[in-house]
Short mmCIF file of C-alpha atoms in Angstrom, two decimals:
data_model
loop_
_atom_site.label_atom_id
_atom_site.label_comp_id
_atom_site.label_asym_id
_atom_site.label_seq_id
_atom_site.Cartn_x
_atom_site.Cartn_y
_atom_site.Cartn_z
CA MET A 261 0.00 0.00 0.00
CA THR A 262 1.41 3.39 -1.00
CA ARG A 263 1.53 6.41 1.27
CA PHE A 264 -1.15 8.06 -0.84
CA GLU A 265 -3.48 5.10 -0.32
CA ARG A 266 -2.79 5.09 3.43
CA LEU A 267 -3.47 8.82 3.72
CA VAL A 268 -6.80 8.41 1.93
CA ARG A 269 -7.79 5.56 4.26
CA ILE A 270 -6.70 7.49 7.36
CA HIS A 271 -8.55 10.59 6.21
CA GLN A 272 -11.74 8.65 5.51
CA ARG A 273 -11.62 6.95 8.90
CA LEU A 274 -11.09 10.24 10.74
CA ARG A 275 -13.91 11.95 8.86
CA GLN A 276 -16.38 9.16 9.60
CA ALA A 277 -15.40 8.64 13.23
CA ARG A 278 -17.59 10.15 15.95
CA HIS A 279 -14.91 9.64 18.59
CA PRO A 280 -11.08 9.71 18.60
CA VAL A 281 -9.61 6.68 16.81
CA PRO A 282 -6.93 4.74 18.74
CA MET A 283 -3.56 4.02 17.12
CA ARG A 284 -4.16 0.25 17.29
CA ALA A 285 -7.18 0.60 14.98
CA PHE A 286 -5.04 2.21 12.27
CA VAL A 287 -2.23 -0.33 12.68
CA ASP A 288 -4.64 -3.25 12.34
CA GLU A 289 -6.58 -1.79 9.43
CA LEU A 290 -3.59 -0.65 7.37
CA GLU A 291 -1.29 -3.50 8.40
CA VAL A 292 1.76 -1.30 8.88
CA ALA A 293 4.00 -0.46 11.83
CA ARG A 294 3.05 2.11 14.45
CA THR A 295 6.00 4.29 13.37
CA THR A 296 4.65 4.38 9.81
CA ILE A 297 1.27 5.60 11.04
CA THR A 298 3.02 8.22 13.17
CA ARG A 299 4.87 9.53 10.10
CA ASP A 300 1.61 9.57 8.13
CA PHE A 301 -0.03 11.59 10.91
CA ALA A 302 2.84 14.09 10.80
CA TYR A 303 2.54 14.35 7.02
CA LEU A 304 -1.20 14.98 7.22
CA ARG A 305 -0.81 17.60 9.92
CA ASP A 306 2.42 19.41 8.99
CA ILE A 307 2.48 19.13 5.19
CA LEU A 308 -1.15 18.89 4.13
CA GLY A 309 -2.50 21.10 6.92
CA ALA A 310 -5.00 18.64 8.39
CA PRO A 311 -6.50 19.75 11.77
CA LEU A 312 -5.35 16.47 13.34
CA VAL A 313 -5.17 16.47 17.13
CA TYR A 314 -4.48 13.85 19.80
CA SER A 315 -6.85 13.27 22.69
CA ALA A 316 -4.98 12.00 25.74
CA GLU A 317 -8.24 11.32 27.53
CA ALA A 318 -9.55 9.06 24.75
CA ASN A 319 -6.05 7.90 23.72
CA GLY A 320 -6.80 8.49 20.05
CA HIS A 321 -6.62 10.93 17.14
CA HIS A 322 -9.41 12.98 15.58
CA TYR A 323 -10.03 16.08 13.49
CA ASP A 324 -10.56 19.26 15.49
CA PRO A 325 -14.33 19.86 15.32
CA ASP A 326 -13.81 23.63 15.61
CA ALA A 327 -11.49 23.77 12.58
CA PRO A 328 -12.71 24.34 9.01
CA THR A 329 -13.65 21.21 7.10
CA PHE A 330 -10.49 19.58 5.75
CA GLU A 331 -10.23 17.80 2.42
CA LEU A 332 -7.23 16.07 0.90
CA PRO A 333 -5.75 18.08 -1.96
CA GLY A 334 -6.86 16.96 -5.39
CA LEU A 335 -3.38 17.39 -6.89
CA TRP A 336 -0.60 14.93 -6.10
CA LEU A 337 2.87 15.41 -7.53
CA ASN A 338 5.84 13.09 -7.79
CA GLN A 339 9.38 14.24 -7.05
CA SER A 340 10.24 15.23 -10.64
CA GLU A 341 7.02 17.25 -10.90
CA LEU A 342 7.84 19.04 -7.66
CA TYR A 343 11.28 19.94 -8.98
CA ALA A 344 9.68 21.29 -12.15
CA LEU A 345 7.26 23.35 -10.07
CA LEU A 346 10.12 24.92 -8.12
CA ALA A 347 11.93 25.70 -11.37
CA MET A 348 8.80 27.40 -12.73
CA GLU A 349 8.49 29.38 -9.51
CA GLN A 350 12.00 30.72 -10.03
CA LEU A 351 11.13 31.62 -13.62
CA LEU A 352 8.05 33.54 -12.49
CA GLU A 353 10.02 35.39 -9.84
CA SER A 354 12.74 36.29 -12.34
CA MET A 355 10.16 38.03 -14.51
CA GLN A 356 9.55 40.55 -11.73
CA PRO A 357 11.55 39.96 -8.52
CA GLY A 358 9.28 39.97 -5.50
CA LEU A 359 6.14 40.69 -7.51
CA LEU A 360 4.51 37.30 -7.03
CA ALA A 361 6.10 36.41 -3.69
CA PRO A 362 3.01 37.22 -1.55
CA HIS A 363 0.91 34.90 -3.69
CA ILE A 364 3.18 31.95 -4.37
CA GLY A 365 5.32 32.14 -1.23
CA PRO A 366 3.07 29.80 0.79
CA LEU A 367 2.90 27.36 -2.13
CA LYS A 368 6.67 27.41 -2.48
CA SER A 369 7.12 26.69 1.22
CA ARG A 370 4.79 23.72 1.07
CA VAL A 371 6.47 22.34 -2.05
CA ARG A 372 9.85 22.61 -0.34
CA ARG A 373 8.50 20.72 2.66
CA LEU A 374 7.17 18.02 0.34
CA LEU A 375 10.59 17.64 -1.26
CA SER A 376 12.30 17.49 2.11
CA GLU A 377 9.82 14.87 3.26
CA GLY A 378 10.96 12.74 0.34
CA GLY A 379 14.59 13.03 1.41
CA HIS A 380 15.59 15.67 -1.15
CA ASP A 381 17.18 19.07 -0.65
CA ALA A 382 14.94 21.73 -2.20
CA GLU A 383 17.70 24.35 -2.02
CA THR A 384 19.58 22.40 -4.68
CA VAL A 385 17.02 23.52 -7.24
CA SER A 386 17.69 27.19 -6.55
CA ARG A 387 21.45 26.68 -6.70
CA ARG A 388 21.50 24.64 -9.89
CA ILE A 389 18.71 26.23 -11.94
CA ALA A 390 19.24 29.92 -12.69
CA VAL A 391 17.08 32.19 -14.82
CA LEU A 392 18.81 35.42 -15.90
CA THR A 393 16.92 38.36 -17.31
CA ALA A 394 17.95 41.44 -19.28
CA GLY A 395 16.16 44.64 -20.22
CA GLN A 396 13.62 44.19 -17.45
CA ARG A 397 11.71 47.29 -16.35
CA GLU A 398 10.38 47.59 -12.82
CA THR A 399 6.63 47.36 -12.30
CA ASP A 400 4.88 48.60 -9.17
CA SER A 401 3.54 45.55 -7.32
CA ASP A 402 0.31 47.27 -6.24
CA ILE A 403 -0.44 48.34 -9.81
CA PHE A 404 0.33 44.84 -11.06
CA SER A 405 -2.05 43.31 -8.51
CA THR A 406 -4.83 45.76 -9.39
CA VAL A 407 -4.42 45.20 -13.13
CA ALA A 408 -4.16 41.42 -12.77
CA GLU A 409 -7.27 41.23 -10.59
CA ALA A 410 -9.29 43.40 -12.98
CA THR A 411 -8.13 41.31 -15.93
CA LEU A 412 -9.07 38.03 -14.26
CA THR A 413 -12.43 39.25 -12.94
CA GLY A 414 -13.38 41.20 -16.08
CA GLN A 415 -13.60 44.66 -14.50
CA CYS A 416 -12.95 48.08 -16.05
CA LEU A 417 -9.93 50.12 -14.98
CA PHE A 418 -9.31 53.85 -14.81
CA ILE A 419 -5.60 54.49 -15.32
CA GLN A 420 -3.13 57.33 -15.58
CA TYR A 421 -0.69 56.39 -18.31
CA HIS A 422 2.60 58.06 -19.22
CA GLY A 423 3.35 57.13 -22.82
CA ARG A 424 6.93 57.07 -24.02
CA ALA A 425 6.33 58.20 -27.59
CA ARG A 426 4.79 61.58 -26.67
CA ASP A 427 6.28 61.77 -23.15
CA ALA A 428 2.85 62.85 -21.90
CA ARG A 429 0.45 61.62 -19.24
CA SER A 430 -3.17 60.80 -20.06
CA GLN A 431 -6.20 59.42 -18.22
CA ARG A 432 -8.01 56.49 -19.75
CA ARG A 433 -10.87 54.17 -18.98
CA ILE A 434 -9.96 50.74 -20.31
CA HIS A 435 -11.42 47.24 -20.58
CA PRO A 436 -8.63 44.70 -19.80
CA GLN A 437 -8.46 41.68 -22.09
CA ARG A 438 -5.12 39.97 -21.53
CA LEU A 439 -1.98 40.40 -19.41
CA THR A 440 1.16 39.35 -21.26
CA ASN A 441 4.81 38.97 -20.29
CA TYR A 442 6.96 39.69 -23.33
CA ARG A 443 10.76 39.64 -23.08
CA ASN A 444 10.68 39.99 -19.28
CA ASN A 445 8.26 42.95 -19.27
CA TRP A 446 4.52 43.08 -18.62
CA TYR A 447 1.96 44.46 -21.08
CA LEU A 448 -1.81 44.78 -20.89
CA VAL A 449 -3.99 44.36 -23.97
CA ALA A 450 -7.12 46.41 -23.32
CA TYR A 451 -9.93 48.16 -25.16
CA CYS A 452 -9.43 51.90 -24.70
CA GLU A 453 -12.63 53.98 -24.65
CA GLN A 454 -10.68 57.08 -25.65
CA ALA A 455 -9.11 55.44 -28.72
CA GLU A 456 -12.17 53.25 -29.37
CA ALA A 457 -9.84 50.36 -30.20
CA LEU A 458 -7.59 47.73 -28.66
CA ARG A 459 -4.39 49.18 -27.30
CA LEU A 460 -1.25 47.82 -25.67
CA PHE A 461 -0.19 49.32 -22.33
CA SER A 462 3.22 48.78 -20.74
CA LEU A 463 2.62 48.18 -17.03
CA ASP A 464 5.73 50.08 -15.99
CA ARG A 465 4.19 53.22 -17.58
CA ILE A 466 0.90 52.96 -15.66
CA ARG A 467 1.16 55.53 -12.85
CA THR A 468 -2.15 54.79 -11.12
CA ALA A 469 -4.82 52.12 -11.59
CA GLU A 470 -8.29 52.05 -10.04
CA ASN A 471 -10.79 49.22 -10.34
CA GLN A 472 -14.11 50.69 -11.49
CA ASP A 473 -16.17 47.70 -10.27
CA THR A 474 -18.07 47.69 -13.56
CA PRO A 475 -18.01 44.81 -16.05
CA ALA A 476 -15.50 45.15 -18.87
CA HIS A 477 -16.52 44.40 -22.44
CA ALA A 478 -15.04 41.03 -23.37
CA LEU A 479 -13.72 41.03 -26.92
CA ASP A 480 -13.22 38.02 -29.14
CA ASP A 481 -10.00 36.16 -28.30
CA ARG A 482 -9.06 36.13 -31.96
CA ALA A 483 -9.04 39.94 -32.04
CA VAL A 484 -6.76 39.99 -29.00
CA ASP A 485 -4.51 37.38 -30.60
CA ARG A 486 -4.25 39.48 -33.74
CA THR A 487 -3.32 42.53 -31.70
CA ILE A 488 -0.44 40.65 -30.11
CA ALA A 489 0.75 38.33 -32.85
CA SER A 490 -0.15 39.85 -36.21
CA THR A 491 3.08 41.79 -36.41
CA TYR A 492 6.67 41.59 -35.32
CA GLY A 493 7.30 42.45 -31.69
CA ILE A 494 5.21 44.27 -29.16
CA PHE A 495 4.41 47.28 -31.40
CA SER A 496 1.09 45.91 -32.57
CA GLY A 497 -1.03 46.34 -35.66
CA THR A 498 -1.92 44.39 -38.76
CA ALA A 499 1.21 43.38 -40.67
CA THR A 500 1.62 45.53 -43.76
CA ALA A 501 5.02 44.44 -45.08
CA TRP A 502 7.69 41.76 -44.93
CA ALA A 503 11.33 42.35 -44.04
CA VAL A 504 13.98 40.19 -45.71
CA LEU A 505 17.19 39.67 -43.74
CA ARG A 506 20.37 37.85 -44.72
CA PHE A 507 22.74 36.61 -42.02
CA THR A 508 26.45 35.88 -42.37
CA PRO A 509 27.59 32.26 -41.99
CA GLU A 510 28.85 33.00 -38.47
CA ALA A 511 25.58 34.55 -37.28
CA ALA A 512 23.39 32.16 -39.27
CA ARG A 513 24.02 29.33 -36.82
CA TRP A 514 22.21 31.35 -34.15
CA ALA A 515 19.64 33.18 -36.28
CA ALA A 516 18.37 29.97 -37.86
CA GLU A 517 17.42 28.70 -34.39
CA GLU A 518 15.59 31.85 -33.30
CA ARG A 519 11.88 32.49 -33.56
CA TRP A 520 11.30 36.12 -34.46
CA HIS A 521 7.63 35.72 -35.41
CA PRO A 522 5.13 32.81 -35.61
CA ASP A 523 4.72 33.35 -39.37
CA GLN A 524 8.37 33.84 -40.24
CA ILE A 525 9.88 32.10 -43.28
CA GLY A 526 13.51 31.05 -43.29
CA HIS A 527 15.79 29.16 -45.64
CA TRP A 528 19.47 28.59 -46.31
CA THR A 529 21.20 30.16 -49.32
CA ALA A 530 24.57 28.44 -49.54
CA ASP A 531 26.11 29.18 -46.15
CA HIS A 532 23.96 32.26 -45.49
CA TYR A 533 20.57 32.22 -43.77
CA GLU A 534 17.73 34.33 -45.17
CA LEU A 535 14.81 35.24 -42.95
CA GLN A 536 11.48 36.85 -43.88
CA VAL A 537 9.53 38.52 -41.06
CA PRO A 538 6.12 40.28 -41.21
CA TYR A 539 5.87 43.66 -39.47
CA SER A 540 3.77 46.78 -39.10
CA ASP A 541 5.67 49.27 -36.94
CA PRO A 542 9.38 48.84 -37.80
CA THR A 543 10.67 50.19 -34.46
CA GLU A 544 11.39 46.95 -32.61
CA LEU A 545 12.34 45.05 -35.73
CA VAL A 546 15.04 47.63 -36.45
CA MET A 547 16.33 47.33 -32.88
CA GLU A 548 16.57 43.56 -33.26
CA ILE A 549 18.41 43.86 -36.58
CA LEU A 550 20.90 46.30 -35.01
CA ARG A 551 21.61 43.71 -32.33
CA TYR A 552 23.39 41.63 -34.98
CA GLY A 553 25.47 44.58 -36.21
CA PRO A 554 27.55 43.71 -39.29
CA ASP A 555 26.41 40.07 -39.23
CA VAL A 556 23.07 40.80 -40.90
CA GLU A 557 21.99 42.75 -43.98
CA ALA A 558 18.48 44.12 -44.41
CA ILE A 559 17.71 43.26 -48.04
CA ALA A 560 14.17 44.64 -48.21
CA PRO A 561 12.10 46.72 -48.04
CA ASP A 562 13.86 50.05 -48.54
CA GLU A 563 12.14 51.44 -45.42
CA ILE A 564 13.94 48.93 -43.19
CA ARG A 565 17.20 48.96 -45.15
CA ASP A 566 17.48 52.77 -45.10
CA THR A 567 16.56 53.03 -41.40
CA VAL A 568 19.12 50.42 -40.36
CA ALA A 569 21.82 52.09 -42.48
CA ARG A 570 21.05 55.49 -40.98
CA ARG A 571 21.14 54.20 -37.40
CA LEU A 572 24.46 52.44 -38.00
CA ARG A 573 25.96 55.64 -39.43
CA GLU A 574 24.70 57.60 -36.42
CA ALA A 575 26.23 55.03 -34.08
CA ALA A 576 29.56 55.05 -35.93
CA GLY A 577 29.62 58.84 -35.75
CA LYS A 578 29.86 58.68 -31.97
CA TYR A 579 33.22 56.86 -32.05
#
């Protein structure tokens, strides 16, 4: 009989019992040693949070009648799944250090206790699995919580937003649709009443956020998907052109493995790699091309080619 099976039997017996159940009853029913039952009791109480108490007067165990009704958790994980969960927790935390700690901290503590119960050192996961981030912008945790709650519950928000392009602050009433983490930064896709269209808001530029406690209009998921994925990068809009890029043999080994866009088209030309990427706003695409410096050539269209050439000349002029 596995521990899981024993815990289920113990839990059922305790729930059905009108009086404290003596240890001998569990030993006889489960056909295991007293020490095994003692460990199972500790697991129920300390790991799973069961309100298990011992009655010296009755010489038996029972659930505290004054405690909330206890049920066994519906999710059971093996050791490898627990390790994976801890790794995912570190990934979430790396996206915004401390942002999710109040919410997943208790879960993390319980997972670590589960690992320790199995004879494994949970700290090893943190030492041997590292997630490094770059270009991450800080988001206010209170604003994140307000936006996340409104998005999940389908409530309107009133925000003060400081846009980068115009360097100006505006007030907007928005209908949240989806919260997205893109390249280590958080963005909110929402219907903006002022613009009368879907817009993308960077959470680090939201200065204040108030839940309006009024239902938000839920738009079709396909429209939200198009806003996010129809073009290259986070500058959204319907793709209007395709960029053609040619990578040197040295850079091609990396570029051929990268996913720039879900609809990208790539092929090898001799030892060069040619990539076609759809885009609308060229801003982020140009930044990504510049990341490769002399190892990539923008073949088409002229808009991209001329912009990249101009930015490279401006950069060279500073040295």
